Amino acid sequence: MAIRSFFLFILFFSSSLSPVFSLYEDQVGLMDWHQQYIGKVKQAVFSSQRAGRKRVVVSTEENVIASLDLRHGEIFWRHLLGADDVIDGIDIGLGKYVITLSSGGSILRSWNLPDGQMVWESSLQGPKHSKSFLLVPTNLKFDKDNLLVVFSNGRLHAISCIDGEVLWKKDFEAESFEVQQVILPPGSDLIHVVGFAALSQFEMYQINAKNGELLKHESASFSSGFSGQVSLVSTETVVALDSTGSILLTISFQDGKISSQQTPISNLVEDSLGPAVIIPSSVSGIFAIKTDAVTIFIRVIGKGNLEVVEKTTHEIAVSDALSISEDQQAFALIQHASSEIHLTVKLAHDWDGNLLKESVKMDRQRGLVHKVFINNYIRTDRSYGFRVLIVMEDHSLLLLQQGEIVWSREDGLASIIDVTTSELPVERDGVSVAKVEHNLFEWLKGHMLKLKGTLMLASPEDMAAIQSMRLKSSEKSKMTRDHNGFRKLLIVLTRAGKLFALHTGDGRIVWSYLLRSLHKSEACQSPIGLNLYQWQVPHHHAMDENPSVLVVSRCGPSSDTSGVLSFVDTYTGKELSSLSLDHAVVQVIPLPYTDSTEQRLHLLIDADKHAHLYPKTSGALSIFKREFSNIYWYSVEDQNGIIKGHALKCKCTGEVADEFCFDTRDLWSVVFPSESEKTIATVTRKLNEVVHTQAKVVADQDVMYKYISRNLLFVATVAPKGSGEIGSVTPEESWLVAYLIDTVTGRILHRVTHHGSQGPVHAVFSENWVVYHYFNLRAHRYEMSVIEIYDQSRADNKDVWKLVLGKHNLTSPISLFSRPEVITKSQSYFFTHSLKAIAVTSTAKGITSKQLLLGTIGDQVLALDKRFLDPRRTVNPTQLEKEEGIIPLTESLPIIPQSYVTHALRVEGLRGIITVPAKLESTTLVFAHGVDLFFTQLAPSRTYDSLTEDFSYALLLITIVALVAAIFVTWRLSERKELQEKWR
């Protein structure tokens, strides 16, 4: 009886130790983090409400409208418009509505200022495309209704601010007329529309704001023509440049009559060189021009006379005018000087006087000031105070007040273009890499909070503070490697040309660096960052060197512009060196070889099809020559529908000859007929993907061998008519063709046609399978298809004794030039969502089951088990197939709410999903980026190789103690029983 009770006791404790995989409220943020951004601000309007929270409403280059807290820079609300819904203008109407104009002036919306809810939306059409202007006057009314004035698509509209109704409209149908300014003088019922016609004609239209009636039309010819933008210096005067950029034209249209005056810039500035450019601003009576590196501020006096008030060689930014009283306007100037910026606020009519003059220390890694927005407030002494919102070169947003940076936002992270990872340093004995200082007050405060939490006396604010302390003290935020490989650095490159290192533990910025090589210069006018590559990855035997990354960029949008290489230390964020190349960079091929210093070899292909080896060292060259005949690559010409395979030929000859330059040769080409197919997607396997085994044991104990090749390319083409928007063609006019192509020989291994289907296509390639997503026009639904490819040349290796005795051909060399014996299996399934991105989990050894990570149209990441996309699924699987794990066939793929990796969060503007293997085989690291960032750890097959964080060690200890005690007791009982039997 005692033995039976003991086993029941053990069974009870064992059942108590079963792992729980739910996510509790206090676990949020421990394994993942989510960061919200808005992008580079291009327009900002301060709310003038005296009651409630102070806020600023902004629009950004990522098509985001957001309301920010002026105290802390936090987001009150935001809306991400579509990729094609570019914001043209933004303003605040009636003090409670945010008015936005977007889509080239075609859509006007009103949003509720406090909560961001849409109030109304109006569609504005017109006879032709034109510039867009949004005016929100404060005193223009029509039947007690405040009016909005919008010029878009060649038409002037007056719109109700209350409900968005178009009250009247006026067309400007002249083909050559290009509107430059729409002017509504304060307190007037007249609207002036001015612009150019036929490049040399100045046109002025005077419109009645009440009913849209044309009151007057005047024009004047200028033989020298016009160039660039015009600057509005008063309600009846504009300034423009002639076509040569050397003469300033001051044009006045007072009382509806056009008069002008021409002033050569050489009369104002003696040493001016090159054409000038007008700096956009709206300061009354003053405008600015820039010639070469000189910025000149000019005042308009009387009837078109010009006077230079200041000239500077420093980089300068100017704000728009701010009305601080009925007859006074102020504006802000910001100049750069070394590690400081000088902020000056002036009155428009008094250049020599300063309302404010301050110097603010500024991190050089933020670059130059690109935009300035100014706001005023009344101090306690009734004087004017000013807040200045500035947008920096790295796309960050800062608020300045009283000579200090009140808050800053790293909104450059909303425009990531490439991501790679770096390992953290190894923790050395006796050295604390992450030093955290705690004073006595913080120590006592922390223990008091923990005590309140234990006694259940903590408020919600106290619980938030306890959670914050818990996160900070967590091992995950240390700056050293962990044995599971969870702690890493995410190295991201942004569109602004800035590198960030993000800690995977909590998402904090470890360092940031604005690349000098991506600064505009005479040699490189329009630098553009392209890609990130791992350059040097030292291992434990070479820890004297820090790991580094390679940043590849070029000096313009065209592929034939010269390239620039930058090498950056991933531990310190310092640029080790940079190279300005004398050749273009069309393609970068990372090679699977490293030199003696563990620098990875890269092959750069230029516009002339020359291959350049980097690093340019003798060790790299000797390794490269040894592998010369084994290097192949391919190129895709989307516009021409051609895919080509290439190999190395010999050293370069001619002017570009050096020992690290090689000529190339074309091996093969696949040409898709332009009248029937257009390439829309290509994808290949990751270079660093690990495959655990080539063999796959199926239900009947048979063995199938995966066709594993790093040279397989998936290509998707559609009918030319089907390359447009979904639904733009009939099912009979569109088809989608999927190819598997060997990039060494150009051989097409598999081809399948999906009739009545079209793109866009999102695909992912892993091991021996590819999954792709597209739209089925016949079913009016999205579909996902899978193709698996197997090697039939290994089909005889099914006998265990052959494997044991070594009489198999698994180790025999394989040549891609011999025709492979392959078979494919495929299947298609309906899927509910449209996708933005697709990826697959990756682990250290490739043992763990795969999951597909699907970036949905709702900006969430969904994990889908690869077993649902097994092409061997049948409606009624056999018992053996069920034991293998094959799921019964259904026409649609399931969407399980608990499978959303992002939980209830959204990664706004989702663009990419990156997976990185951890050292722990069961776990993969997932990073999703768009306007927002999201990071988490994912275990596709559960954490079978580690204990969960909520595992009860105390219960385990009690169980062990109970087990030892039970063993001792039973042993004593057994000894006593045996002794009693011997005495009988």
mmCIF file of N, CA and C in Angstrom, residues 783-828:
data_model
loop_
_atom_site.group_PDB
_atom_site.id
_atom_site.type_symbol
_atom_site.label_atom_id
_atom_site.label_comp_id
_atom_site.label_asym_id
_atom_site.label_seq_id
_atom_site.Cartn_x
_atom_site.Cartn_y
_atom_site.Cartn_z
ATOM 1 N N GLU A 783 -4.251 32.491 -53.434
ATOM 2 C CA GLU A 783 -3.807 31.101 -53.350
ATOM 3 C C GLU A 783 -2.344 31.054 -52.924
ATOM 4 N N MET A 784 -1.976 29.930 -52.309
ATOM 5 C CA MET A 784 -0.579 29.624 -52.027
ATOM 6 C C MET A 784 -0.282 28.257 -52.599
ATOM 7 N N SER A 785 0.821 28.175 -53.329
ATOM 8 C CA SER A 785 1.227 26.905 -53.927
ATOM 9 C C SER A 785 2.588 26.509 -53.394
ATOM 10 N N VAL A 786 2.824 25.202 -53.349
ATOM 11 C CA VAL A 786 4.100 24.668 -52.895
ATOM 12 C C VAL A 786 4.640 23.725 -53.958
ATOM 13 N N ILE A 787 5.936 23.793 -54.182
ATOM 14 C CA ILE A 787 6.629 22.858 -55.077
ATOM 15 C C ILE A 787 7.782 22.247 -54.289
ATOM 16 N N GLU A 788 7.838 20.903 -54.224
ATOM 17 C CA GLU A 788 8.960 20.203 -53.611
ATOM 18 C C GLU A 788 9.674 19.411 -54.696
ATOM 19 N N ILE A 789 11.002 19.447 -54.671
ATOM 20 C CA ILE A 789 11.792 18.778 -55.700
ATOM 21 C C ILE A 789 12.691 17.737 -55.029
ATOM 22 N N TYR A 790 12.701 16.512 -55.597
ATOM 23 C CA TYR A 790 13.439 15.392 -55.007
ATOM 24 C C TYR A 790 14.424 14.817 -56.025
ATOM 25 N N ASP A 791 15.501 14.241 -55.500
ATOM 26 C CA ASP A 791 16.588 13.679 -56.305
ATOM 27 C C ASP A 791 16.349 12.194 -56.518
ATOM 28 N N GLN A 792 16.074 11.810 -57.772
ATOM 29 C CA GLN A 792 15.828 10.402 -58.086
ATOM 30 C C GLN A 792 17.113 9.611 -58.252
ATOM 31 N N SER A 793 18.252 10.298 -58.451
ATOM 32 C CA SER A 793 19.508 9.565 -58.622
ATOM 33 C C SER A 793 19.922 8.873 -57.334
ATOM 34 N N ARG A 794 19.350 9.248 -56.200
ATOM 35 C CA ARG A 794 19.650 8.593 -54.924
ATOM 36 C C ARG A 794 18.577 7.581 -54.545
ATOM 37 N N ALA A 795 17.653 7.282 -55.463
ATOM 38 C CA ALA A 795 16.492 6.441 -55.133
ATOM 39 C C ALA A 795 16.891 5.019 -54.763
ATOM 40 N N ASP A 796 18.085 4.549 -55.205
ATOM 41 C CA ASP A 796 18.501 3.168 -54.896
ATOM 42 C C ASP A 796 19.026 3.030 -53.476
ATOM 43 N N ASN A 797 19.284 4.131 -52.771
ATOM 44 C CA ASN A 797 19.874 4.081 -51.427
ATOM 45 C C ASN A 797 18.791 3.921 -50.362
ATOM 46 N N LYS A 798 18.052 2.846 -50.450
ATOM 47 C CA LYS A 798 16.980 2.594 -49.487
ATOM 48 C C LYS A 798 17.280 1.390 -48.594
ATOM 49 N N ASP A 799 18.329 0.642 -48.949
ATOM 50 C CA ASP A 799 18.702 -0.543 -48.189
ATOM 51 C C ASP A 799 19.637 -0.143 -47.054
ATOM 52 N N VAL A 800 19.225 -0.477 -45.818
ATOM 53 C CA VAL A 800 20.036 -0.111 -44.661
ATOM 54 C C VAL A 800 21.422 -0.749 -44.725
ATOM 55 N N TRP A 801 21.499 -2.026 -45.217
ATOM 56 C CA TRP A 801 22.793 -2.710 -45.265
ATOM 57 C C TRP A 801 23.734 -2.025 -46.240
ATOM 58 N N LYS A 802 23.202 -1.465 -47.341
ATOM 59 C CA LYS A 802 24.058 -0.703 -48.263
ATOM 60 C C LYS A 802 24.660 0.512 -47.570
ATOM 61 N N LEU A 803 23.846 1.144 -46.744
ATOM 62 C CA LEU A 803 24.345 2.316 -46.024
ATOM 63 C C LEU A 803 25.417 1.906 -45.011
ATOM 64 N N VAL A 804 25.160 0.760 -44.321
ATOM 65 C CA VAL A 804 26.113 0.306 -43.306
ATOM 66 C C VAL A 804 27.425 -0.124 -43.943
ATOM 67 N N LEU A 805 27.350 -0.861 -45.056
ATOM 68 C CA LEU A 805 28.548 -1.383 -45.712
ATOM 69 C C LEU A 805 29.212 -0.371 -46.631
ATOM 70 N N GLY A 806 28.598 0.806 -46.779
ATOM 71 C CA GLY A 806 29.197 1.837 -47.613
ATOM 72 C C GLY A 806 29.011 1.631 -49.089
ATOM 73 N N LYS A 807 28.075 0.761 -49.495
ATOM 74 C CA LYS A 807 27.849 0.511 -50.915
ATOM 75 C C LYS A 807 26.743 1.409 -51.463
ATOM 76 N N HIS A 808 26.787 2.680 -51.076
ATOM 77 C CA HIS A 808 25.792 3.630 -51.545
ATOM 78 C C HIS A 808 26.504 4.685 -52.385
ATOM 79 N N ASN A 809 25.726 5.537 -53.008
ATOM 80 C CA ASN A 809 26.318 6.597 -53.838
ATOM 81 C C ASN A 809 26.059 7.980 -53.246
ATOM 82 N N LEU A 810 25.841 8.053 -51.922
ATOM 83 C CA LEU A 810 25.547 9.333 -51.296
ATOM 84 C C LEU A 810 26.762 10.244 -51.275
ATOM 85 N N THR A 811 27.963 9.654 -51.253
ATOM 86 C CA THR A 811 29.171 10.475 -51.201
ATOM 87 C C THR A 811 29.839 10.634 -52.558
ATOM 88 N N SER A 812 29.221 10.094 -53.588
ATOM 89 C CA SER A 812 29.808 10.239 -54.925
ATOM 90 C C SER A 812 29.652 11.682 -55.391
ATOM 91 N N PRO A 813 30.644 12.203 -56.096
ATOM 92 C CA PRO A 813 30.570 13.608 -56.535
ATOM 93 C C PRO A 813 29.411 13.840 -57.491
ATOM 94 N N ILE A 814 28.853 15.043 -57.415
ATOM 95 C CA ILE A 814 27.719 15.421 -58.260
ATOM 96 C C ILE A 814 28.128 16.596 -59.120
ATOM 97 N N SER A 815 27.803 16.539 -60.389
ATOM 98 C CA SER A 815 28.052 17.646 -61.302
ATOM 99 C C SER A 815 26.721 18.184 -61.803
ATOM 100 N N LEU A 816 26.560 19.485 -61.724
ATOM 101 C CA LEU A 816 25.327 20.090 -62.208
ATOM 102 C C LEU A 816 25.247 20.060 -63.731
ATOM 103 N N PHE A 817 26.380 19.761 -64.384
ATOM 104 C CA PHE A 817 26.362 19.716 -65.850
ATOM 105 C C PHE A 817 25.760 18.420 -66.369
ATOM 106 N N SER A 818 25.673 17.392 -65.508
ATOM 107 C CA SER A 818 24.955 16.183 -65.909
ATOM 108 C C SER A 818 23.487 16.385 -65.594
ATOM 109 N N ARG A 819 22.626 15.915 -66.461
ATOM 110 C CA ARG A 819 21.203 16.160 -66.297
ATOM 111 C C ARG A 819 20.685 15.476 -65.041
ATOM 112 N N PRO A 820 20.139 16.226 -64.099
ATOM 113 C CA PRO A 820 19.681 15.605 -62.849
ATOM 114 C C PRO A 820 18.389 14.827 -63.053
ATOM 115 N N GLU A 821 18.287 13.723 -62.306
ATOM 116 C CA GLU A 821 17.057 12.947 -62.304
ATOM 117 C C GLU A 821 16.218 13.440 -61.129
ATOM 118 N N VAL A 822 15.232 14.291 -61.417
ATOM 119 C CA VAL A 822 14.439 14.880 -60.344
ATOM 120 C C VAL A 822 12.961 14.639 -60.602
ATOM 121 N N ILE A 823 12.210 14.613 -59.521
ATOM 122 C CA ILE A 823 10.761 14.606 -59.604
ATOM 123 C C ILE A 823 10.249 15.738 -58.710
ATOM 124 N N THR A 824 9.087 16.237 -59.012
ATOM 125 C CA THR A 824 8.510 17.312 -58.210
ATOM 126 C C THR A 824 7.120 16.911 -57.732
ATOM 127 N N LYS A 825 6.751 17.452 -56.595
ATOM 128 C CA LYS A 825 5.407 17.302 -56.055
ATOM 129 C C LYS A 825 4.892 18.699 -55.751
ATOM 130 N N SER A 826 3.644 18.966 -56.105
ATOM 131 C CA SER A 826 3.107 20.315 -55.911
ATOM 132 C C SER A 826 1.646 20.234 -55.497
ATOM 133 N N GLN A 827 1.186 21.314 -54.899
ATOM 134 C CA GLN A 827 -0.196 21.415 -54.452
ATOM 135 C C GLN A 827 -0.519 22.889 -54.267
ATOM 136 N N SER A 828 -1.799 23.242 -54.407
ATOM 137 C CA SER A 828 -2.247 24.625 -54.226
ATOM 138 C C SER A 828 -3.376 24.663 -53.220
#
